[in-house]
Amino acid sequence: MANLLSIGFSLTEALKFMSETDQQVSQGVGTIIASLKSGHEFSESVRPLIEVQAYHQILIAEKHGQLSEILSELAKFDRLRLKQLKKIKAMLVYPFFLCLILGMLILMIRLYVFPQIQELMPSVDPHHQVSGWSKMLRMIPIPILACLIGSVVYWSRQDAIRQAQLIVKLPFIGKLIRKYIAYYLASNLATLLRNGLSVKEIHATLMEFKSGSLIHLLGEKIHTTLLEGCSLKRLVDRHNFIPTEIVKFMSSGNTIPEMANSMTAYSRLMFDEMIVATDKMIGFIQPAMFIVIGLTIISTYFQLLIPIYNSVKGMY
């Protein structure tokens, strides 16, 4: 759609063209067209079909005449996400088949090899010899499950700001989420600043977003901080997921167009860093899977060989 708008199509014409040429999206596009005919704004029409973050970006862009640019940016982000998901799926195919073969091997050992050992060495009971290990392994999922349930309950009771503060502290994915939040905030602020909005006007715009969303709550925090006569740096100190660079740009004393350019450049930098971070994470998936498979193979061999070793040792 962004390409169609950039070459001169109106919004309605672009939607009709998409409906006629792409059967995969025709139903969703038809819903959007019907909603537009009913008098709704484009952002409200697409709201049920997209994520909350994308809706907020479209809402800002629509109000300030930058819909084509934001749609292009969202399309670029979505293409990246699909590309990375394809990479993950491709990398998981080989480990998945290894896990499948390993599972069948373990099943065959338990069904056929252990009974054979008992017949050849009646004094050996494989299940008895490893009963301590088996009990311990069976108990492990219980505390893990309890921790997961407790974490989900605790998470659901927190507001969006607290959730963001928690998730950026997580190992492995925390840095990636931090970069995404930085990209999301900088991109939205760049759109607002490009249209000459002051800090007060930005706050008023953020207050129009869905109550309880991250960007709405941040708008409230900004308003409270300014009313207290505090600097925005204090807001960053309280919330570790807000990039210090954004506050530096806002407090730089530059003109609004210059701040907008800085925000745009920073959002693009964060987008590029997200690509690098996701590539690194994908690179760790296969080695991690192979480590798990290797540990499973070793534990299976121990289950098989320890009873035999104990029996042979008892003969001497």
Coordinates of C-alpha atoms in Angstrom, one line a residue:
M1 CA 0.0 0.0 0.0
A2 CA 2.8 2.4 0.8
N3 CA 4.2 2.0 -2.8
L4 CA 0.7 2.7 -4.2
L5 CA 0.2 5.8 -2.1
S6 CA 3.7 7.1 -3.0
I7 CA 3.0 6.9 -6.8
G8 CA -0.3 8.9 -6.5
F9 CA -3.1 6.4 -5.6
S10 CA -5.6 7.7 -3.2
L11 CA -6.2 5.6 -0.1
T12 CA -9.5 4.1 -1.4
E13 CA -8.0 3.4 -4.9
A14 CA -5.0 1.7 -3.3
L15 CA -7.2 -0.6 -1.2
K16 CA -9.4 -1.5 -4.2
F17 CA -6.3 -2.3 -6.2
M18 CA -5.0 -4.5 -3.5
S19 CA -8.3 -6.3 -3.2
E20 CA -8.4 -7.0 -6.9
T21 CA -4.8 -8.2 -7.3
D22 CA -4.1 -10.1 -4.1
Q23 CA -6.6 -12.7 -3.1
Q24 CA -4.8 -13.4 0.2
V25 CA -5.7 -10.0 1.6
S26 CA -8.9 -9.4 -0.2
Q27 CA -11.2 -10.3 2.7
G28 CA -9.3 -8.0 5.2
V29 CA -9.1 -5.2 2.7
G30 CA -12.9 -5.5 2.1
T31 CA -13.4 -5.1 5.8
I32 CA -11.3 -2.0 5.8
I33 CA -13.1 -0.5 2.8
A34 CA -16.5 -1.1 4.4
S35 CA -15.3 0.5 7.6
L36 CA -14.1 3.6 5.7
K37 CA -17.4 3.9 3.9
S38 CA -19.1 3.9 7.3
G39 CA -17.2 7.1 8.2
H40 CA -14.3 5.6 10.3
E41 CA -10.8 6.8 10.0
F42 CA -8.2 4.5 8.4
S43 CA -6.4 3.8 11.7
E44 CA -9.7 2.7 13.3
S45 CA -10.6 0.6 10.2
V46 CA -7.3 -1.4 10.4
R47 CA -7.2 -1.6 14.2
P48 CA -8.8 -5.1 14.5
L49 CA -6.3 -6.5 11.9
I50 CA -3.0 -5.2 13.3
E51 CA -0.9 -5.1 16.5
V52 CA -1.4 -2.3 19.0
Q53 CA 2.0 -0.8 18.4
A54 CA 1.4 -0.6 14.6
Y55 CA -2.0 0.9 15.3
H56 CA -0.4 3.7 17.4
Q57 CA 2.1 4.5 14.7
I58 CA -0.6 4.6 12.0
L59 CA -2.8 6.8 14.2
I60 CA 0.1 9.3 14.7
A61 CA 1.0 9.3 11.0
E62 CA -2.7 9.7 9.8
K63 CA -3.2 12.7 12.0
H64 CA -0.1 14.4 10.6
G65 CA -0.1 13.5 7.0
Q66 CA 2.7 10.9 7.0
L67 CA 0.7 7.7 6.4
S68 CA 2.7 6.6 3.3
E69 CA 6.0 6.9 5.2
I70 CA 4.8 5.0 8.2
L71 CA 3.2 2.2 6.1
S72 CA 6.5 1.8 4.3
E73 CA 8.3 1.6 7.6
L74 CA 5.8 -1.0 9.0
A75 CA 6.1 -3.0 5.8
K76 CA 9.9 -3.0 6.1
F77 CA 9.7 -4.1 9.8
D78 CA 7.1 -6.9 8.9
R79 CA 9.3 -8.2 6.1
L80 CA 12.2 -8.4 8.5
R81 CA 10.1 -10.3 11.0
L82 CA 9.0 -12.8 8.4
K83 CA 12.5 -13.2 7.1
Q84 CA 13.9 -13.9 10.6
L85 CA 11.0 -16.4 11.3
K86 CA 11.9 -18.3 8.1
K87 CA 15.5 -18.4 9.2
I88 CA 14.5 -19.8 12.6
K89 CA 12.3 -22.5 11.0
A90 CA 15.0 -23.5 8.5
M91 CA 17.6 -23.8 11.3
L92 CA 15.2 -25.9 13.5
V93 CA 14.5 -28.5 10.8
Y94 CA 17.7 -30.5 11.3
P95 CA 17.6 -30.5 15.1
F96 CA 13.9 -31.4 15.0
F97 CA 14.6 -34.5 13.1
L98 CA 17.5 -35.4 15.4
C99 CA 15.2 -35.0 18.4
L100 CA 12.6 -37.2 16.7
I101 CA 15.2 -39.9 15.9
L102 CA 16.6 -39.6 19.5
G103 CA 13.1 -40.0 21.0
M104 CA 12.5 -43.1 19.0
L105 CA 15.9 -44.5 20.0
I106 CA 15.1 -43.9 23.7
L107 CA 11.7 -45.5 23.4
M108 CA 13.2 -48.6 21.7
I109 CA 15.9 -48.8 24.5
R110 CA 13.2 -48.8 27.1
L111 CA 10.9 -51.2 25.4
Y112 CA 13.4 -53.7 24.0
V113 CA 17.0 -53.2 25.4
F114 CA 16.1 -53.0 29.1
P115 CA 14.0 -56.1 29.1
Q116 CA 16.8 -58.0 27.3
I117 CA 19.3 -56.8 30.0
Q118 CA 17.0 -58.2 32.7
E119 CA 16.8 -61.5 30.9
L120 CA 20.6 -61.8 30.5
M121 CA 21.4 -60.4 33.9
P122 CA 18.5 -61.2 36.3
S123 CA 20.3 -59.4 39.1
V124 CA 20.2 -56.1 37.2
D125 CA 17.1 -54.0 37.3
P126 CA 17.7 -50.9 35.1
H127 CA 14.7 -49.1 36.4
H128 CA 15.6 -49.8 40.0
Q129 CA 19.3 -48.7 39.5
V130 CA 18.3 -45.3 38.1
S131 CA 15.2 -44.8 40.3
G132 CA 16.9 -42.0 42.2
W133 CA 17.7 -40.2 39.0
S134 CA 14.3 -40.9 37.6
K135 CA 12.6 -39.5 40.6
M136 CA 14.8 -36.4 40.6
L137 CA 14.2 -35.8 36.8
R138 CA 10.4 -36.3 37.3
M139 CA 10.4 -33.7 40.1
I140 CA 12.2 -31.0 38.1
P141 CA 9.2 -30.0 36.0
I142 CA 7.1 -29.3 39.1
P143 CA 9.1 -26.3 40.4
I144 CA 9.6 -25.0 36.8
L145 CA 5.9 -25.1 36.1
A146 CA 5.1 -23.4 39.5
C147 CA 7.6 -20.7 38.6
L148 CA 6.1 -20.2 35.2
I149 CA 2.6 -19.9 36.5
G150 CA 3.7 -17.5 39.2
S151 CA 5.6 -15.4 36.7
V152 CA 2.6 -15.2 34.3
V153 CA 0.2 -14.2 37.1
Y154 CA 2.7 -11.6 38.4
W155 CA 3.3 -10.3 34.8
S156 CA -0.5 -10.0 34.1
R157 CA -1.0 -7.8 37.1
Q158 CA 1.7 -5.2 36.1
D159 CA 1.1 -2.2 33.9
A160 CA 2.8 -1.8 30.5
I161 CA 5.7 0.3 31.9
R162 CA 6.5 -2.2 34.6
Q163 CA 6.3 -5.0 32.1
A164 CA 8.7 -3.2 29.8
Q165 CA 11.1 -2.7 32.8
L166 CA 11.0 -6.4 33.6
I167 CA 11.3 -7.8 30.0
V168 CA 14.4 -5.7 29.2
K169 CA 16.2 -7.4 32.1
L170 CA 15.6 -10.9 30.8
P171 CA 18.7 -12.7 29.6
F172 CA 19.1 -13.5 25.9
I173 CA 16.1 -11.4 24.6
G174 CA 16.3 -8.4 26.9
K175 CA 18.7 -6.4 24.8
L176 CA 16.6 -7.1 21.6
I177 CA 13.4 -5.9 23.3
R178 CA 15.3 -2.8 24.6
K179 CA 16.3 -2.0 21.0
Y180 CA 12.8 -2.5 19.7
I181 CA 11.3 -0.2 22.4
A182 CA 14.0 2.4 21.5
Y183 CA 13.1 2.1 17.8
Y184 CA 9.3 2.3 18.6
L185 CA 9.6 5.4 20.7
A186 CA 12.1 7.2 18.5
S187 CA 10.0 6.5 15.4
N188 CA 6.8 7.8 16.9
L189 CA 8.5 10.9 18.3
A190 CA 10.2 11.6 15.0
T191 CA 6.8 11.6 13.3
L192 CA 5.4 14.0 15.9
L193 CA 8.4 16.3 15.8
R194 CA 8.5 16.4 11.9
N195 CA 5.1 18.1 12.2
G196 CA 6.4 20.8 14.6
L197 CA 4.6 19.6 17.7
S198 CA 5.9 20.9 21.1
V199 CA 6.3 18.7 24.2
K200 CA 2.9 19.8 25.4
E201 CA 1.3 18.9 22.1
I202 CA 3.1 15.6 22.0
H203 CA 1.7 14.8 25.5
A204 CA -1.8 15.7 24.3
T205 CA -1.4 13.4 21.3
L206 CA -0.1 10.5 23.5
M207 CA -3.1 10.9 25.8
E208 CA -5.4 10.0 22.8
F209 CA -3.9 6.5 22.6
K210 CA -5.4 3.4 24.3
S211 CA -5.5 3.8 28.1
G212 CA -3.0 1.4 29.7
S213 CA -0.7 1.1 26.6
L214 CA 3.0 1.8 27.0
I215 CA 3.0 5.0 25.0
H216 CA -0.1 6.4 26.8
L217 CA 1.4 5.7 30.2
L218 CA 4.7 7.3 29.1
G219 CA 2.7 10.4 28.1
E220 CA 1.2 10.5 31.6
K221 CA 4.7 10.1 33.1
I222 CA 6.1 12.9 31.0
H223 CA 3.2 15.2 32.0
T224 CA 3.7 14.5 35.7
T225 CA 7.5 14.9 35.5
L226 CA 7.1 18.3 33.8
L227 CA 4.4 19.5 36.3
E228 CA 6.8 18.6 39.1
G229 CA 9.4 20.8 37.5
C230 CA 11.8 17.9 37.0
S231 CA 13.9 17.2 33.9
L232 CA 13.2 14.3 31.5
K233 CA 16.5 12.8 32.6
R234 CA 14.8 11.9 35.9
L235 CA 12.2 9.9 33.9
V236 CA 14.9 7.9 32.2
D237 CA 16.6 7.2 35.6
R238 CA 13.3 5.8 36.9
H239 CA 12.6 3.7 33.8
N240 CA 15.6 1.7 32.5
F241 CA 14.0 0.9 29.1
I242 CA 13.8 4.6 27.9
P243 CA 17.0 5.4 25.9
T244 CA 19.0 8.3 27.2
E245 CA 19.6 9.3 23.6
I246 CA 16.0 10.3 23.2
V247 CA 16.2 12.6 26.2
K248 CA 19.4 14.1 24.9
F249 CA 17.8 14.9 21.6
M250 CA 14.7 16.4 23.3
S251 CA 16.9 18.5 25.7
S252 CA 19.5 19.5 23.1
G253 CA 18.2 23.0 22.5
N254 CA 18.1 22.3 18.7
T255 CA 15.2 23.4 16.5
I256 CA 12.3 21.0 16.2
P257 CA 13.2 19.9 12.6
E258 CA 16.8 19.1 13.8
M259 CA 15.4 17.1 16.7
A260 CA 13.1 15.3 14.3
N261 CA 16.1 14.4 12.1
S262 CA 18.0 13.1 15.1
M263 CA 15.1 11.0 16.1
T264 CA 14.7 9.6 12.6
A265 CA 18.4 8.7 12.4
Y266 CA 18.3 7.1 15.8
S267 CA 15.2 5.0 15.0
R268 CA 16.9 3.7 11.8
L269 CA 20.0 2.9 13.8
M270 CA 18.0 0.9 16.3
F271 CA 16.2 -0.9 13.4
D272 CA 19.6 -1.9 12.0
E273 CA 20.8 -3.0 15.4
M274 CA 17.7 -5.1 15.8
I275 CA 18.6 -7.0 12.6
V276 CA 22.1 -7.7 13.9
A277 CA 20.8 -8.8 17.3
T278 CA 18.2 -11.2 15.9
D279 CA 20.8 -12.7 13.6
K280 CA 23.0 -13.3 16.6
M281 CA 20.1 -14.9 18.5
I282 CA 19.3 -17.1 15.6
G283 CA 22.9 -18.2 15.4
F284 CA 22.7 -19.5 19.0
I285 CA 19.6 -21.7 18.4
Q286 CA 21.2 -24.6 16.6
P287 CA 24.2 -24.9 19.0
A288 CA 21.8 -24.8 22.0
M289 CA 19.6 -27.5 20.4
F290 CA 22.7 -29.7 19.8
I291 CA 23.8 -29.3 23.4
V292 CA 20.4 -30.4 24.6
I293 CA 20.5 -33.4 22.2
G294 CA 24.0 -34.3 23.4
L295 CA 23.1 -34.2 27.1
T296 CA 20.0 -36.4 26.3
I297 CA 22.2 -38.9 24.5
I298 CA 24.7 -39.0 27.4
S299 CA 22.0 -39.4 30.0
T300 CA 20.5 -42.3 27.9
Y301 CA 23.9 -44.0 27.8
F302 CA 24.2 -43.6 31.6
Q303 CA 20.8 -45.2 32.1
L304 CA 21.9 -48.1 29.9
L305 CA 25.5 -48.7 31.1
I306 CA 25.4 -47.9 34.8
P307 CA 23.2 -50.9 35.7
I308 CA 25.5 -53.2 33.7
Y309 CA 28.6 -51.7 35.3
N310 CA 27.1 -52.1 38.8
S311 CA 26.3 -55.8 38.1
V312 CA 29.8 -56.5 36.7
K313 CA 31.4 -54.8 39.7
G314 CA 29.4 -56.9 42.0
M315 CA 30.9 -60.1 40.6
Y316 CA 34.3 -59.1 41.9

